[in-house]
XYZ file of N, CA, C and O in Angstrom:
616
model
N -69.170 47.486 -48.113
C -67.806 47.700 -47.640
C -67.210 46.642 -48.138
O -67.508 45.612 -48.193
N -65.896 47.246 -48.788
C -65.002 46.379 -49.280
C -64.562 45.386 -48.380
O -63.928 45.621 -46.974
N -64.409 44.134 -48.792
C -63.538 42.982 -47.997
C -62.356 43.491 -47.207
O -62.269 43.129 -45.878
N -61.508 43.974 -47.830
C -60.253 44.748 -47.269
C -60.558 45.723 -46.118
O -59.797 45.859 -45.124
N -61.677 46.333 -46.184
C -61.959 47.490 -44.999
C -62.174 46.580 -43.945
O -61.852 47.183 -42.691
N -62.893 45.397 -43.999
C -63.101 44.799 -42.515
C -61.708 44.275 -42.037
O -61.609 44.515 -40.770
N -60.931 43.647 -42.775
C -59.686 43.119 -42.157
C -58.515 44.366 -42.013
O -57.440 43.881 -41.315
N -58.729 45.393 -42.371
C -57.961 46.462 -42.124
C -57.795 46.727 -40.699
O -57.046 47.325 -40.192
N -59.138 46.666 -40.116
C -58.950 47.118 -38.622
C -58.644 45.720 -37.658
O -59.370 44.753 -37.949
N -57.573 46.076 -36.970
C -56.892 45.026 -36.368
C -57.866 44.213 -35.248
O -57.600 42.955 -35.260
N -59.034 44.734 -34.619
C -59.712 44.344 -33.833
C -60.703 43.312 -34.564
O -60.875 41.974 -34.371
N -61.146 43.419 -35.933
C -61.888 42.815 -36.465
C -61.218 41.660 -37.246
O -61.665 40.414 -37.344
N -59.891 42.050 -37.706
C -59.259 41.011 -38.238
C -58.825 39.874 -36.980
O -59.083 38.673 -37.590
N -58.593 40.393 -35.765
C -58.260 39.180 -34.549
C -59.777 38.463 -34.718
O -59.703 37.211 -34.196
N -60.859 38.923 -34.627
C -62.132 38.314 -34.451
C -62.246 37.343 -35.717
O -62.725 36.064 -35.268
N -62.034 37.587 -36.753
C -62.006 36.634 -37.885
C -60.936 35.717 -37.718
O -61.455 34.263 -37.805
N -59.951 35.767 -37.209
C -58.880 34.784 -37.110
C -59.424 33.811 -35.813
O -59.294 32.630 -36.112
N -59.868 34.337 -34.856
C -60.661 33.610 -33.798
C -61.681 32.706 -34.381
O -61.712 31.653 -34.143
N -62.478 33.294 -35.155
C -63.780 32.704 -35.741
C -63.311 31.417 -37.023
O -64.127 30.667 -37.132
N -61.958 31.568 -37.337
C -61.877 30.715 -38.431
C -61.286 29.288 -37.679
O -61.669 28.447 -38.892
N -61.342 28.984 -36.645
C -61.064 27.858 -36.097
C -62.467 27.243 -35.706
O -62.405 25.971 -35.330
N -63.608 27.722 -35.823
C -64.694 27.660 -35.065
C -65.459 28.565 -34.657
O -65.169 29.741 -34.160
N -66.864 28.243 -34.394
C -67.836 29.323 -33.852
C -67.398 29.435 -32.281
O -66.958 28.245 -31.702
N -67.614 30.566 -31.752
C -67.548 30.830 -30.207
C -68.299 31.797 -29.868
O -69.105 32.277 -30.333
N -68.634 31.735 -28.521
C -69.734 32.317 -27.743
C -69.317 33.780 -27.739
O -68.219 34.202 -27.770
N -70.195 34.897 -27.609
C -70.022 36.181 -27.474
C -69.052 36.428 -26.230
O -68.104 37.307 -26.544
N -69.258 35.671 -25.020
C -67.922 35.874 -23.888
C -67.004 35.711 -24.389
O -66.079 36.453 -23.795
N -66.800 34.639 -25.101
C -65.052 34.339 -25.342
C -64.813 35.064 -26.110
O -63.514 35.612 -25.878
N -65.591 35.698 -27.110
C -64.821 36.755 -28.071
C -64.772 37.957 -27.366
O -63.319 38.626 -27.657
N -65.609 38.393 -26.624
C -65.274 39.694 -25.482
C -63.838 39.616 -24.744
O -63.293 40.482 -24.551
N -63.598 38.243 -24.040
C -62.673 37.950 -23.320
C -61.164 38.142 -24.070
O -60.312 38.697 -23.702
N -61.230 37.576 -25.132
C -60.031 37.457 -25.820
C -59.870 38.915 -26.454
O -58.566 39.439 -26.465
N -60.493 39.496 -27.037
C -60.472 40.629 -27.676
C -60.009 41.993 -26.556
O -59.155 42.497 -26.636
N -60.785 41.964 -25.610
C -60.454 42.955 -24.455
C -59.074 42.514 -23.756
O -58.392 43.543 -23.468
N -58.689 41.440 -23.685
C -57.632 41.204 -22.927
C -56.429 41.533 -24.185
O -55.329 42.235 -23.889
N -56.681 41.220 -25.432
C -55.497 41.410 -26.146
C -55.298 42.885 -26.899
O -54.274 43.550 -27.117
N -56.513 43.568 -26.827
C -56.300 45.134 -27.350
C -56.622 46.060 -26.454
O -56.673 47.101 -26.683
N -56.861 45.724 -25.156
C -57.490 46.927 -23.997
C -58.539 47.615 -24.574
O -58.375 48.986 -24.703
N -59.707 47.029 -24.983
C -60.756 47.828 -25.517
C -61.948 47.418 -24.709
O -61.674 46.200 -23.959
N -62.677 48.146 -24.607
C -64.185 47.583 -23.664
C -64.829 46.661 -24.445
O -64.894 46.326 -25.680
N -65.682 45.951 -23.736
C -66.907 45.257 -24.252
C -67.779 45.816 -25.227
O -68.207 45.177 -25.952
N -68.083 47.059 -24.940
C -68.937 47.806 -25.895
C -68.269 47.990 -27.159
O -69.217 48.064 -28.405
N -66.905 48.174 -27.300
C -66.216 48.321 -28.585
C -66.274 47.028 -29.154
O -66.374 47.054 -30.335
N -66.290 45.773 -28.422
C -66.092 44.582 -29.312
C -67.405 44.375 -29.768
O -67.680 43.958 -31.028
N -68.522 44.673 -29.214
C -69.768 44.380 -29.632
C -69.991 45.534 -31.108
O -70.762 45.195 -31.833
N -69.663 46.558 -30.732
C -69.506 47.518 -31.897
C -69.001 46.893 -33.196
O -69.580 46.730 -34.333
N -67.812 46.302 -33.037
C -67.141 45.517 -34.115
C -68.149 44.244 -34.746
O -68.268 44.403 -35.892
N -68.649 43.784 -33.707
C -69.484 42.408 -33.940
C -70.551 42.969 -34.881
O -71.190 42.418 -35.746
N -71.351 44.145 -34.591
C -72.234 44.593 -35.048
C -71.730 44.937 -36.537
O -72.814 44.510 -37.376
N -70.917 45.485 -36.765
C -70.378 45.990 -38.047
C -70.288 44.907 -38.881
O -70.762 44.667 -39.868
N -69.602 43.662 -38.281
C -69.496 42.405 -39.056
C -70.769 41.731 -38.957
O -71.073 41.008 -40.470
N -71.951 41.677 -38.456
C -73.066 41.454 -38.737
C -73.797 42.151 -39.835
O -74.165 41.559 -40.650
N -73.652 43.191 -39.864
C -74.396 43.984 -40.880
C -73.710 43.736 -42.433
O -74.504 44.082 -43.291
N -72.250 43.442 -42.285
C -71.687 43.359 -43.575
C -71.666 41.822 -44.041
O -70.906 41.263 -44.918
N -72.366 40.857 -43.095
C -72.216 39.486 -43.400
C -70.952 39.047 -43.102
O -70.789 37.888 -44.232
N -70.132 39.223 -42.425
C -69.031 38.738 -42.321
C -68.861 37.423 -41.202
O -68.556 36.331 -41.567
N -69.894 37.655 -40.326
C -70.300 36.469 -39.172
C -71.772 36.289 -39.280
O -72.498 37.060 -39.669
N -72.178 35.125 -38.886
C -73.276 34.686 -38.618
C -73.466 34.557 -37.090
O -72.600 34.124 -36.620
N -74.742 34.707 -36.770
C -74.885 34.639 -35.138
C -76.272 33.794 -34.882
O -77.321 34.097 -35.746
N -76.170 32.760 -33.997
C -77.034 32.123 -33.594
C -77.377 31.997 -32.051
O -76.314 32.249 -31.728
N -78.506 31.796 -31.688
C -78.770 31.913 -30.252
C -78.417 30.458 -29.706
O -78.720 29.312 -30.663
N -77.965 30.471 -28.734
C -77.418 28.923 -28.141
C -78.175 28.716 -26.820
O -77.829 28.035 -25.695
N -79.419 29.303 -26.866
C -80.110 29.144 -25.513
C -79.812 29.776 -24.219
O -79.383 31.123 -24.352
N -79.564 29.129 -22.953
C -78.953 29.590 -21.934
C -77.360 29.956 -22.120
O -77.094 31.113 -21.241
N -76.708 29.711 -23.196
C -75.260 29.927 -23.179
C -74.891 31.266 -23.868
O -74.084 31.770 -23.609
N -76.161 31.945 -24.583
C -76.055 33.269 -24.973
C -75.821 33.064 -26.829
O -76.385 31.945 -27.233
N -75.368 33.976 -27.399
C -75.331 33.718 -28.725
C -73.892 33.486 -29.195
O -72.946 33.597 -28.855
N -73.836 32.489 -30.284
C -72.518 31.865 -30.748
C -72.446 32.756 -32.166
O -73.402 32.818 -33.080
N -71.158 33.158 -32.464
C -70.798 33.621 -33.684
C -69.888 32.628 -34.345
O -68.884 32.003 -33.911
N -70.334 32.455 -35.727
C -69.361 32.040 -36.680
C -68.856 32.759 -37.953
O -69.698 33.710 -38.028
N -67.895 32.350 -38.528
C -67.329 33.069 -39.679
C -68.511 32.718 -40.780
O -68.569 31.541 -41.061
N -68.624 33.594 -41.495
C -69.523 33.304 -42.602
C -68.484 33.259 -43.965
O -67.856 33.803 -44.420
N -68.501 31.742 -44.791
C -67.998 31.482 -45.762
C -68.053 32.395 -46.773
O -67.069 32.678 -47.597
N -69.157 32.723 -47.081
C -69.370 33.917 -48.402
C -68.272 35.115 -48.438
O -68.003 35.629 -49.091
N -68.194 35.534 -47.096
C -67.352 36.573 -46.660
C -66.013 36.236 -47.132
O -65.217 36.987 -47.740
N -65.602 34.969 -46.658
C -64.089 34.505 -47.152
C -63.930 34.524 -48.701
O -62.957 34.324 -49.341
N -65.015 33.839 -49.243
C -65.091 33.849 -50.794
C -65.036 35.404 -51.623
O -64.234 35.433 -52.350
N -65.637 36.302 -50.894
C -65.326 37.854 -51.300
C -64.063 38.173 -51.082
O -63.556 38.917 -51.820
N -63.546 37.886 -50.157
C -62.218 38.290 -49.646
C -61.044 37.457 -50.776
O -60.329 38.205 -51.246
N -61.395 36.220 -50.862
C -60.645 35.624 -51.923
C -60.678 36.254 -53.345
O -59.630 36.287 -54.198
N -61.881 36.658 -53.593
C -61.929 36.994 -54.832
C -61.335 38.584 -54.944
O -60.704 38.876 -56.129
N -61.389 39.278 -53.917
C -60.680 40.670 -54.022
C -59.217 40.351 -54.225
O -58.402 40.938 -54.835
N -58.669 39.317 -53.454
C -57.123 39.089 -53.848
C -56.887 38.566 -55.158
O -55.971 38.747 -55.691
N -57.741 37.761 -55.402
C -57.778 37.069 -56.812
C -57.521 38.375 -57.920
O -57.120 38.229 -59.038
N -58.576 39.435 -57.624
C -58.608 40.497 -58.641
C -56.987 41.378 -58.500
O -56.631 41.871 -59.556
N -56.590 41.328 -57.224
C -55.097 41.831 -57.257
C -54.104 41.073 -58.005
O -53.262 41.642 -58.569
N -54.182 39.812 -57.833
C -53.255 39.028 -58.650
C -53.371 39.080 -60.122
O -52.524 39.144 -60.922
N -54.685 39.586 -60.574
C -54.948 39.484 -62.050
C -54.259 40.975 -62.463
O -53.574 40.877 -63.594
N -54.516 41.841 -61.679
C -53.812 42.920 -61.887
C -52.245 43.084 -62.054
O -51.683 43.466 -62.791
N -51.892 42.473 -61.029
C -50.334 42.070 -60.812
C -49.660 41.152 -62.137
O -48.627 41.513 -62.737
N -50.692 40.363 -62.703
C -50.130 39.688 -63.798
C -50.252 40.300 -65.210
O -49.547 39.969 -66.060
N -50.849 41.392 -65.194
C -51.167 42.118 -66.089
C -50.223 43.523 -66.201
O -50.690 44.536 -66.896
N -49.330 43.710 -65.176
C -48.674 44.957 -64.799
C -47.878 45.417 -66.142
O -47.218 44.506 -66.903
N -47.735 46.473 -66.446
C -46.822 47.182 -67.398
C -45.522 46.710 -67.036
O -45.091 47.030 -65.802
N -44.358 46.495 -67.904
C -43.166 46.180 -67.687
C -42.824 44.785 -66.916
O -41.838 44.329 -66.501
N -43.727 43.521 -66.905
C -43.564 42.548 -66.607
C -43.000 41.617 -67.978
O -42.864 42.374 -68.916
N -42.741 40.511 -67.618
C -41.852 39.638 -68.658
C -42.878 39.515 -69.471
O -42.621 39.401 -70.819
N -44.298 39.296 -69.362
C -44.922 38.937 -70.270
C -45.772 40.336 -70.890
O -46.411 40.315 -72.017
N -45.853 41.392 -70.304
C -46.580 42.724 -71.069
C -45.689 43.879 -70.754
O -45.190 44.327 -69.957
N -45.179 44.437 -72.031
C -44.508 45.659 -72.095
C -45.277 46.876 -71.876
O -46.355 47.004 -72.075
N -44.581 48.012 -71.587
C -45.016 49.133 -71.171
C -45.412 49.677 -72.441
O -44.874 49.350 -73.715
N -46.444 50.398 -72.784
C -46.848 50.978 -73.928
C -46.023 51.842 -74.483
O -45.136 52.683 -73.659
N -45.693 52.016 -75.767
C -44.792 52.733 -76.329
C -44.962 54.220 -76.296
O -43.973 54.913 -76.292
N -46.284 54.879 -76.369
C -46.381 56.231 -76.008
C -47.271 56.393 -74.992
O -48.558 55.946 -74.838
N -46.841 57.412 -74.297
C -47.762 57.584 -73.031
C -48.898 58.368 -73.564
O -49.098 58.731 -74.770
N -50.086 58.317 -72.693
C -51.405 58.921 -73.190
C -51.022 60.753 -73.180
O -50.307 61.099 -72.157
N -51.649 61.424 -73.836
C -51.293 62.829 -73.906
C -51.857 63.341 -72.781
O -52.634 62.898 -72.299
N -51.122 64.265 -72.150
C -51.750 65.055 -71.005
C -52.511 66.406 -71.409
O -52.248 66.753 -72.531
N -53.122 66.662 -70.665
C -54.170 67.871 -70.638
C -53.559 68.978 -70.134
O -54.294 70.081 -69.916
N -52.061 69.101 -70.356
C -51.676 70.403 -69.758
C -51.762 71.619 -70.669
O -51.431 71.176 -71.878
N -52.039 72.525 -70.099
C -51.760 73.846 -70.828
C -50.529 74.194 -71.155
O -49.738 73.936 -70.567
N -50.426 74.681 -72.542
C -48.930 75.066 -72.661
C -48.653 76.447 -71.888
O -49.539 77.039 -71.328
N -47.325 76.338 -71.817
C -46.729 77.807 -70.752
C -46.902 78.887 -71.366
O -47.070 79.071 -72.449
N -47.171 79.939 -70.646
C -47.818 81.256 -70.714
C -46.888 81.943 -71.757
O -47.088 82.809 -72.639
N -45.734 81.733 -71.900
C -44.574 82.310 -72.457
C -44.287 81.225 -73.765
O -43.288 81.431 -74.602
N -44.902 80.334 -74.120
C -44.856 79.520 -75.189
C -43.717 78.359 -74.915
O -43.968 77.871 -73.903
N -42.682 78.039 -75.701
C -41.752 77.264 -75.570
C -40.929 77.676 -74.373
O -39.903 76.565 -73.921
N -40.685 78.850 -74.182
C -39.972 78.970 -73.124
C -39.810 78.483 -71.723
O -39.077 78.032 -71.144
N -41.176 77.812 -71.301
C -41.242 77.142 -70.261
C -40.626 75.851 -70.296
O -40.620 75.193 -69.197
N -40.519 75.372 -71.510
C -40.071 73.890 -71.555
C -38.321 73.773 -71.967
O -38.040 72.990 -71.880
N -37.966 75.034 -71.930
C -36.536 75.183 -71.954
C -35.492 74.483 -71.102
O -36.131 74.576 -70.022
N -34.599 73.828 -71.469
C -33.805 72.922 -70.224
C -34.100 71.821 -70.029
O -33.449 70.974 -69.308
N -35.656 71.321 -70.483
C -35.678 69.946 -70.176
C -35.757 68.886 -70.972
O -35.478 69.340 -72.526
N -35.347 67.688 -70.799
C -34.806 66.529 -71.697
C -36.022 66.056 -72.241
O -36.824 65.807 -71.582
N -36.108 65.750 -73.784
C -36.850 65.018 -74.292
C -36.839 63.342 -73.857
O -35.537 63.110 -73.632
N -38.115 62.799 -73.488
C -37.983 61.849 -72.902
C -38.379 60.591 -73.969
O -39.143 61.074 -74.831
N -37.332 59.308 -74.141
C -37.960 58.516 -75.109
C -39.306 57.469 -74.645
O -39.398 57.550 -73.701
N -39.998 57.089 -75.580
C -41.050 56.469 -75.341
C -40.938 55.259 -74.594
O -41.406 54.843 -73.563
N -39.901 54.375 -74.741
C -39.274 53.287 -73.661
C -37.894 53.186 -73.816
O -37.275 52.482 -74.816
N -37.112 53.643 -73.046
C -35.661 53.775 -72.919
C -35.128 52.574 -72.998
O -34.103 52.258 -73.683
N -35.913 51.421 -72.426
C -35.282 50.205 -72.274
C -34.879 49.472 -73.745
O -34.104 48.529 -73.907
N -35.790 49.955 -74.653
C -35.632 49.238 -76.019
C -34.847 49.953 -76.974
O -34.245 49.510 -77.724
N -34.398 51.083 -76.429
C -33.553 52.009 -77.169
C -32.114 51.913 -76.580
O -31.571 53.083 -76.528
N -31.549 50.850 -76.379
C -30.231 51.015 -75.827
C -29.029 51.461 -76.881
O -28.996 51.157 -78.065
N -28.012 52.324 -76.421
C -27.142 52.728 -77.362
C -25.965 51.654 -77.410
O -25.053 51.499 -76.172
N -25.692 51.027 -78.550
C -24.449 50.122 -78.614
C -22.974 50.765 -78.264
O -22.238 50.316 -77.925
N -23.020 51.941 -78.162
C -21.829 52.679 -77.761
C -21.650 52.815 -76.324
O -20.546 53.175 -75.898
N -22.608 52.629 -75.448
C -22.316 52.425 -74.004
C -21.667 51.385 -73.648
O -21.723 50.161 -74.257
N -20.889 51.715 -72.666
C -20.123 50.510 -72.142
C -20.901 49.207 -71.672
O -20.387 48.071 -71.321
N -22.214 49.670 -71.291
C -23.055 48.582 -70.487
C -23.475 47.464 -71.579
O -24.320 46.485 -71.225
N -23.363 47.930 -72.718
C -23.978 47.013 -73.877
C -23.114 45.721 -74.155
O -21.812 45.757 -74.108
N -23.647 44.437 -73.741
C -22.811 43.322 -74.031
C -21.967 43.115 -75.214
O -20.839 42.516 -75.133
N -22.587 43.610 -76.390
C -21.994 43.356 -77.639
C -20.742 44.240 -77.691
O -19.606 43.952 -78.121
N -20.764 45.357 -77.009
C -19.830 46.401 -77.004
C -18.814 46.114 -76.216
O -17.585 46.418 -76.365
N -19.196 45.459 -74.846
C -18.158 45.231 -73.716
C -17.180 43.966 -74.492
O -15.704 44.046 -74.181
N -17.689 43.281 -75.566
C -16.797 42.197 -75.959
C -15.670 42.379 -76.892
O -14.746 42.063 -77.119
N -16.080 43.517 -77.529
C -15.205 44.206 -78.746
C -14.929 45.618 -78.154
O -14.599 46.527 -79.077
N -14.621 45.593 -76.825
C -14.426 47.088 -76.607
C -12.459 47.406 -76.823
O -12.283 48.497 -76.380
N -11.970 46.243 -77.296
C -10.337 46.643 -77.489
C -10.445 47.487 -78.763
O -11.017 47.640 -79.685
N -9.139 48.542 -78.748
C -8.994 49.490 -79.823
C -8.921 48.554 -80.987
O -7.850 47.780 -81.140
N -9.542 48.887 -82.075
C -9.226 48.315 -83.351
C -7.814 48.310 -83.904
O -7.101 47.689 -84.654
N -7.161 49.359 -83.504
C -5.598 49.690 -84.170
C -4.777 48.546 -83.546
O -3.560 48.364 -83.967
N -5.031 48.057 -82.073
C -4.282 47.057 -81.530
C -4.370 45.579 -81.945
O -5.571 45.382 -82.423
N -3.404 45.294 -82.501
C -3.534 43.585 -83.037
C -3.820 42.602 -82.101
O -3.938 42.623 -81.096
């Protein structure tokens, strides 16, 4: 299961938040979660079982006190790695300051219209990257705005 799938569930995310400050007895976790989410103790046990199976939490016996749950540091590492992958994708996104969009889009596998070119009539052709092909005659162009006065005027 992806690390985001674990934290996507609010009950499991709250269990992780509770265990982030230290290990807790299963009774304390049950009390906190059932009070905050109005779920049954068996629902909390269900989430704890999923988290044990996915190695999100570690459990150890505390003798007469019951079971103690602790957050597994390896899960936090995998969650950190998944977030790092998102930052990597974000840093290499198209249109960012450091990476421009490709000039030519990938060819589509669309079938031509059954009537030939008639199906494409009325559609505007698109430029590969309109941001690089600004028209100097447009009033938004900085160089054009500076010299927008009529040349016939002295």
